[in-house]
Amino acid sequence: MNATREWTTPAAVTIADVESAAERLAGQALVTPLIESPALSERLGGRVLIKPETLQRVGAFKFRGAYNRLSRLSGAQRKAGVVAFSSGNHAQGVALAARLLGMPALIVMPADAPKVKVDATRAYDAEVRFYDRAKDDREALAEAAAAERGAVVVPAFDDPLIIAGQGTVGLEIAAQAKATGASIDLLLGPVGGGGLMSGVSLAMRALSPAATLYGVEPAGFDDTRRSLQAGERRGAPPAPRSLCDALESPMPGKLTFPILRGHLTDVLTVTDAEVAAAMRYAFATLKLVVEPGGAVALAALLAGKLDLAGRTAAIILSGGNVDAELFARVLASDL
Amino acid sequence: MNATREWTTPAAVTIADVESAAERLAGQALVTPLIESPALSERLGGRVLIKPETLQRVGAFKFRGAYNRLSRLSGAQRKAGVVAFSSGNHAQGVALAARLLGMPALIVMPADAPKVKVDATRAYDAEVRFYDRAKDDREALAEAAAAERGAVVVPAFDDPLIIAGQGTVGLEIAAQAKATGASIDLLLGPVGGGGLMSGVSLAMRALSPAATLYGVEPAGFDDTRRSLQAGERRGAPPAPRSLCDALESPMPGKLTFPILRGHLTDVLTVTDAEVAAAMRYAFATLKLVVEPGGAVALAALLAGKLDLAGRTAAIILSGGNVDAELFARVLASDL
């Protein structure tokens, strides 16, 4: 890692890339609505705009980046197809994008990935190969599998086209807020590897420059928070599993980190209990199914980590792929 | 009941009333989005537009009619307040509308109403009085309570302002479909007392006249289906409880029936098992929390009761107020 080199990296992805991604995604990704819950706004003492990427194809924003990346492959590359490693949402995004673009996909997933994510990935016609989270090096496995078949490895976040694709979430938020006459004071979204929030940062900085941007990480997986404090990419100390299977990335990306560093005011952390409470609130009041990692921004607000009095916040609910068994346990306050 | 008199009744509510309701509801009710799920459309072989009134204030369309009705009360009437009887969603709609308009509300609810609906009604500051579904006459109880306090009884469906308010769902569907370039071939929505579908019928007939309209009832509570076949208002034979607590009305209304009769092509019925399957589908694929009565239109399509090949259907998911315990049982396929 070279901090100097990293500082020069933001130019690797620009707002123009995000806008190009939006053109490529038109008619493929859904424009998810920007919705409001007066009950939530009343509870928090401010106005909250909710971007439910739970309603996106594959149930998470990941389809955006995956489709943007895959649509740029050459004819020869399409024939050999793609390989991705992912705990689930990126897997589904790549699998569906590959199917839509007529190319084979192999997904390397942890053996303990949520069943709903494994089943959905297979339903999109992708081949699934499992690895052992404790023993195997998933990157090496993916690289080896890709070499075997001459396929392209599609990273989950550290890729300019992936970042640009996820950034279309921010383009939509800014445009939809403007259409309702709202002016966003702050925006919160989840951070795993940082693909979503780096892309969204580029879009918000261009279209809604007054908004303060916050990332949210699960406690124990606050590698981005630590990295921002240190001024360079850092991992978090080994932690037990988080409820947020989608956000257990070990370290921010080489491309995503400098963008996050340039745009995020802070990274908040939330506990599993706060995440579970947010999932229950989403069920009972918002009537939305949100997976643990998708609920961290809502969790941060419900836990009172920021004062919203008189302010307008946008939050991204990034995914809704949660096993029924886990969801039922969360509803029963068993977590 | 006088069929001749009933045939003259439709003029009691017109599209102009629905449009006036929309003006009164502006800034109070949410304009819920019209969303799409390519996965659902692919499965059904047609295009499906989803109107999730689950995302409406109080988690159901009922707020629209209640607010429209209550906003028309005189100053003196507002002081004495309102009384309503309801298994839950109308209760919440009336309770919230009363709070927003600064008037007291007493809600007469069955003792076995879903806890989530009772709790929410109380959370909107309404007084709740329970009745025994088997023994008590809820209408008589409500009338007596209203007489005590000089309050106005707010019917759940058989009232021109209630019908007009619910009809704004149809105005939005027609406008939102048009904005996306879609032309609706058929529309399905739930029928209990018929307030929603009579109002929606008026809106669709005016703005999207080519659409064929279908009501959906739970098996065993197909009073509207029977009434349409008979050409006059009929009750269904006594049946055990349905999973759809919101749709157990004994008979279509005096005002709603002639409107439904003039506009609905047919009324479909769905079993509890079909409803539970639709709730699971909404959870797993749409990422939406839908209560049993709110899921009947989706249930009818998933059960293949209409052929969608090459056609565009709009469905109304009318509410999402379901107890966590029941929802968990449905997810576990225990129903």
Tab-separated table of C-alpha atoms in Angstrom, chain A residues 99-274:
chain	number	residue	atom	x	y	z
A	99	ARG	CA	-27.623	-14.481	-17.706
A	100	LEU	CA	-29.043	-11.293	-19.209
A	101	LEU	CA	-25.880	-10.821	-21.258
A	102	GLY	CA	-25.710	-14.465	-22.287
A	103	MET	CA	-22.468	-15.501	-20.636
A	104	PRO	CA	-21.528	-18.286	-18.202
A	105	ALA	CA	-20.820	-17.410	-14.569
A	106	LEU	CA	-19.030	-19.297	-11.814
A	107	ILE	CA	-19.511	-18.005	-8.298
A	108	VAL	CA	-17.206	-18.901	-5.421
A	109	MET	CA	-19.232	-18.617	-2.200
A	110	PRO	CA	-18.510	-19.386	1.446
A	111	ALA	CA	-20.026	-22.703	2.482
A	112	ASP	CA	-21.979	-20.895	5.199
A	113	ALA	CA	-23.516	-18.230	2.946
A	114	PRO	CA	-27.218	-17.599	3.584
A	115	LYS	CA	-29.202	-20.305	1.798
A	116	VAL	CA	-31.454	-17.720	0.184
A	117	LYS	CA	-28.413	-16.196	-1.527
A	118	VAL	CA	-27.040	-19.544	-2.687
A	119	ASP	CA	-30.406	-20.660	-4.042
A	120	ALA	CA	-30.983	-17.373	-5.849
A	121	THR	CA	-27.511	-17.447	-7.407
A	122	ARG	CA	-28.216	-20.914	-8.769
A	123	ALA	CA	-31.650	-19.827	-9.939
A	124	TYR	CA	-29.919	-17.298	-12.192
A	125	ASP	CA	-28.142	-20.260	-13.844
A	126	ALA	CA	-24.749	-19.622	-12.285
A	127	GLU	CA	-22.462	-22.450	-11.226
A	128	VAL	CA	-21.672	-22.262	-7.496
A	129	ARG	CA	-18.430	-23.516	-5.938
A	130	PHE	CA	-18.073	-23.387	-2.151
A	131	TYR	CA	-15.039	-22.502	-0.072
A	132	ASP	CA	-14.248	-22.772	3.598
A	133	ARG	CA	-14.242	-19.310	5.129
A	134	ALA	CA	-11.691	-20.362	7.768
A	135	LYS	CA	-9.225	-22.259	5.601
A	136	ASP	CA	-9.417	-21.241	1.959
A	137	ASP	CA	-8.179	-18.129	0.151
A	138	ARG	CA	-11.227	-17.180	-1.889
A	139	GLU	CA	-9.324	-14.812	-4.134
A	140	ALA	CA	-6.822	-17.509	-5.034
A	141	LEU	CA	-9.643	-19.977	-5.674
A	142	ALA	CA	-11.422	-17.509	-7.918
A	143	GLU	CA	-8.224	-16.662	-9.806
A	144	ALA	CA	-7.459	-20.346	-10.351
A	145	ALA	CA	-10.980	-21.066	-11.573
A	146	ALA	CA	-10.835	-18.086	-13.907
A	147	ALA	CA	-7.470	-19.171	-15.299
A	148	GLU	CA	-8.826	-22.666	-16.001
A	149	ARG	CA	-11.532	-21.301	-18.264
A	150	GLY	CA	-10.014	-18.062	-19.471
A	151	ALA	CA	-12.719	-16.174	-17.638
A	152	VAL	CA	-12.632	-12.673	-16.178
A	153	VAL	CA	-12.733	-12.261	-12.401
A	154	VAL	CA	-15.329	-9.685	-11.390
A	155	PRO	CA	-14.329	-8.006	-8.139
A	156	ALA	CA	-17.049	-7.246	-5.602
A	157	PHE	CA	-16.096	-3.615	-5.154
A	158	ASP	CA	-12.560	-2.617	-6.147
A	159	ASP	CA	-13.181	-1.928	-9.807
A	160	PRO	CA	-13.973	1.370	-11.537
A	161	LEU	CA	-16.993	0.012	-13.387
A	162	ILE	CA	-18.394	-1.632	-10.250
A	163	ILE	CA	-17.987	1.597	-8.281
A	164	ALA	CA	-19.572	3.620	-11.082
A	165	GLY	CA	-22.514	1.227	-11.298
A	166	GLN	CA	-23.210	1.394	-7.555
A	167	GLY	CA	-22.919	5.168	-7.811
A	168	THR	CA	-26.131	5.281	-9.836
A	169	VAL	CA	-27.916	4.802	-6.492
A	170	GLY	CA	-26.623	8.251	-5.579
A	171	LEU	CA	-27.626	9.782	-8.914
A	172	GLU	CA	-31.175	8.581	-8.332
A	173	ILE	CA	-31.293	9.765	-4.720
A	174	ALA	CA	-30.140	13.254	-5.699
A	175	ALA	CA	-32.596	13.514	-8.599
A	176	GLN	CA	-35.533	12.062	-6.669
A	177	ALA	CA	-34.926	14.276	-3.640
A	178	LYS	CA	-34.781	17.306	-5.903
A	179	ALA	CA	-38.051	16.281	-7.570
A	180	THR	CA	-39.796	16.278	-4.186
A	181	GLY	CA	-38.261	19.612	-3.240
A	182	ALA	CA	-36.127	18.077	-0.512
A	183	SER	CA	-32.604	19.200	0.200
A	184	ILE	CA	-30.463	16.432	1.670
A	185	ASP	CA	-28.377	17.482	4.658
A	186	LEU	CA	-26.830	14.101	5.299
A	187	LEU	CA	-26.739	10.663	3.736
A	188	LEU	CA	-25.942	7.328	5.377
A	189	GLY	CA	-25.167	4.044	3.683
A	190	PRO	CA	-23.492	0.751	4.536
A	191	VAL	CA	-19.804	0.126	4.011
A	192	GLY	CA	-18.347	-3.309	3.407
A	193	GLY	CA	-15.605	-2.972	0.812
A	194	GLY	CA	-16.839	0.528	0.033
A	195	GLY	CA	-18.098	0.085	-3.521
A	196	LEU	CA	-21.536	1.500	-2.830
A	197	MET	CA	-20.500	4.481	-0.753
A	198	SER	CA	-17.584	5.424	-2.982
A	199	GLY	CA	-19.839	5.510	-6.034
A	200	VAL	CA	-22.601	7.280	-4.131
A	201	SER	CA	-20.046	9.800	-2.837
A	202	LEU	CA	-19.069	10.747	-6.373
A	203	ALA	CA	-22.694	11.234	-7.347
A	204	MET	CA	-23.653	13.198	-4.249
A	205	ARG	CA	-20.609	15.437	-4.435
A	206	ALA	CA	-21.547	16.336	-7.994
A	207	LEU	CA	-25.311	16.697	-7.590
A	208	SER	CA	-25.912	17.412	-3.912
A	209	PRO	CA	-22.608	18.885	-2.733
A	210	ALA	CA	-23.964	20.275	0.552
A	211	ALA	CA	-24.809	16.809	1.890
A	212	THR	CA	-22.599	15.347	4.608
A	213	LEU	CA	-21.866	11.674	3.918
A	214	TYR	CA	-21.583	8.899	6.508
A	215	GLY	CA	-20.668	5.277	6.130
A	216	VAL	CA	-21.968	2.686	8.580
A	217	GLU	CA	-20.143	-0.509	9.513
A	218	PRO	CA	-20.976	-3.397	11.827
A	219	ALA	CA	-19.124	-3.343	15.134
A	220	GLY	CA	-16.079	-5.586	14.856
A	221	PHE	CA	-15.810	-4.973	11.115
A	222	ASP	CA	-14.963	-1.279	11.270
A	223	ASP	CA	-11.958	-1.519	9.002
A	224	THR	CA	-12.994	1.549	7.026
A	225	ARG	CA	-13.508	3.627	10.173
A	226	ARG	CA	-10.046	2.602	11.374
A	227	SER	CA	-8.542	3.249	7.966
A	228	LEU	CA	-10.002	6.749	7.775
A	229	GLN	CA	-8.629	7.514	11.230
A	230	ALA	CA	-5.216	6.139	10.317
A	231	GLY	CA	-5.169	7.835	6.922
A	232	GLU	CA	-4.347	4.533	5.230
A	233	ARG	CA	-5.974	1.188	4.572
A	234	ARG	CA	-6.185	-0.916	7.720
A	235	GLY	CA	-7.893	-4.140	8.643
A	236	ALA	CA	-9.929	-4.519	11.814
A	237	PRO	CA	-8.688	-6.965	14.467
A	238	PRO	CA	-10.146	-10.452	14.043
A	239	ALA	CA	-13.746	-10.478	15.282
A	240	PRO	CA	-16.434	-13.104	15.684
A	241	ARG	CA	-18.993	-13.236	12.889
A	242	SER	CA	-21.352	-10.297	12.515
A	243	LEU	CA	-25.072	-10.562	11.866
A	244	CYS	CA	-24.250	-8.519	8.750
A	245	ASP	CA	-22.910	-11.242	6.474
A	246	ALA	CA	-22.800	-8.755	3.594
A	247	LEU	CA	-20.424	-6.361	5.348
A	248	GLU	CA	-17.649	-8.594	6.649
A	249	SER	CA	-14.975	-7.270	4.330
A	250	PRO	CA	-11.461	-7.320	5.766
A	251	MET	CA	-10.262	-3.972	4.428
A	252	PRO	CA	-11.431	-1.110	2.202
A	253	GLY	CA	-10.382	-1.387	-1.431
A	254	LYS	CA	-7.420	0.257	-3.102
A	255	LEU	CA	-9.789	2.194	-5.343
A	256	THR	CA	-12.632	2.695	-2.895
A	257	PHE	CA	-10.597	3.890	0.083
A	258	PRO	CA	-9.256	7.133	-1.365
A	259	ILE	CA	-12.721	8.037	-2.621
A	260	LEU	CA	-14.245	7.317	0.776
A	261	ARG	CA	-11.431	9.243	2.432
A	262	GLY	CA	-12.106	12.223	0.251
A	263	HIS	CA	-15.829	12.308	0.853
A	264	LEU	CA	-16.996	10.637	4.072
A	265	THR	CA	-17.237	12.806	7.143
A	266	ASP	CA	-17.253	9.790	9.409
A	267	VAL	CA	-18.009	6.101	9.673
A	268	LEU	CA	-20.448	5.024	12.383
A	269	THR	CA	-20.657	1.529	13.814
A	270	VAL	CA	-23.697	-0.432	14.907
A	271	THR	CA	-24.040	-3.546	17.038
A	272	ASP	CA	-25.888	-6.712	16.069
A	273	ALA	CA	-28.601	-5.772	18.569
A	274	GLU	CA	-29.040	-2.376	16.941
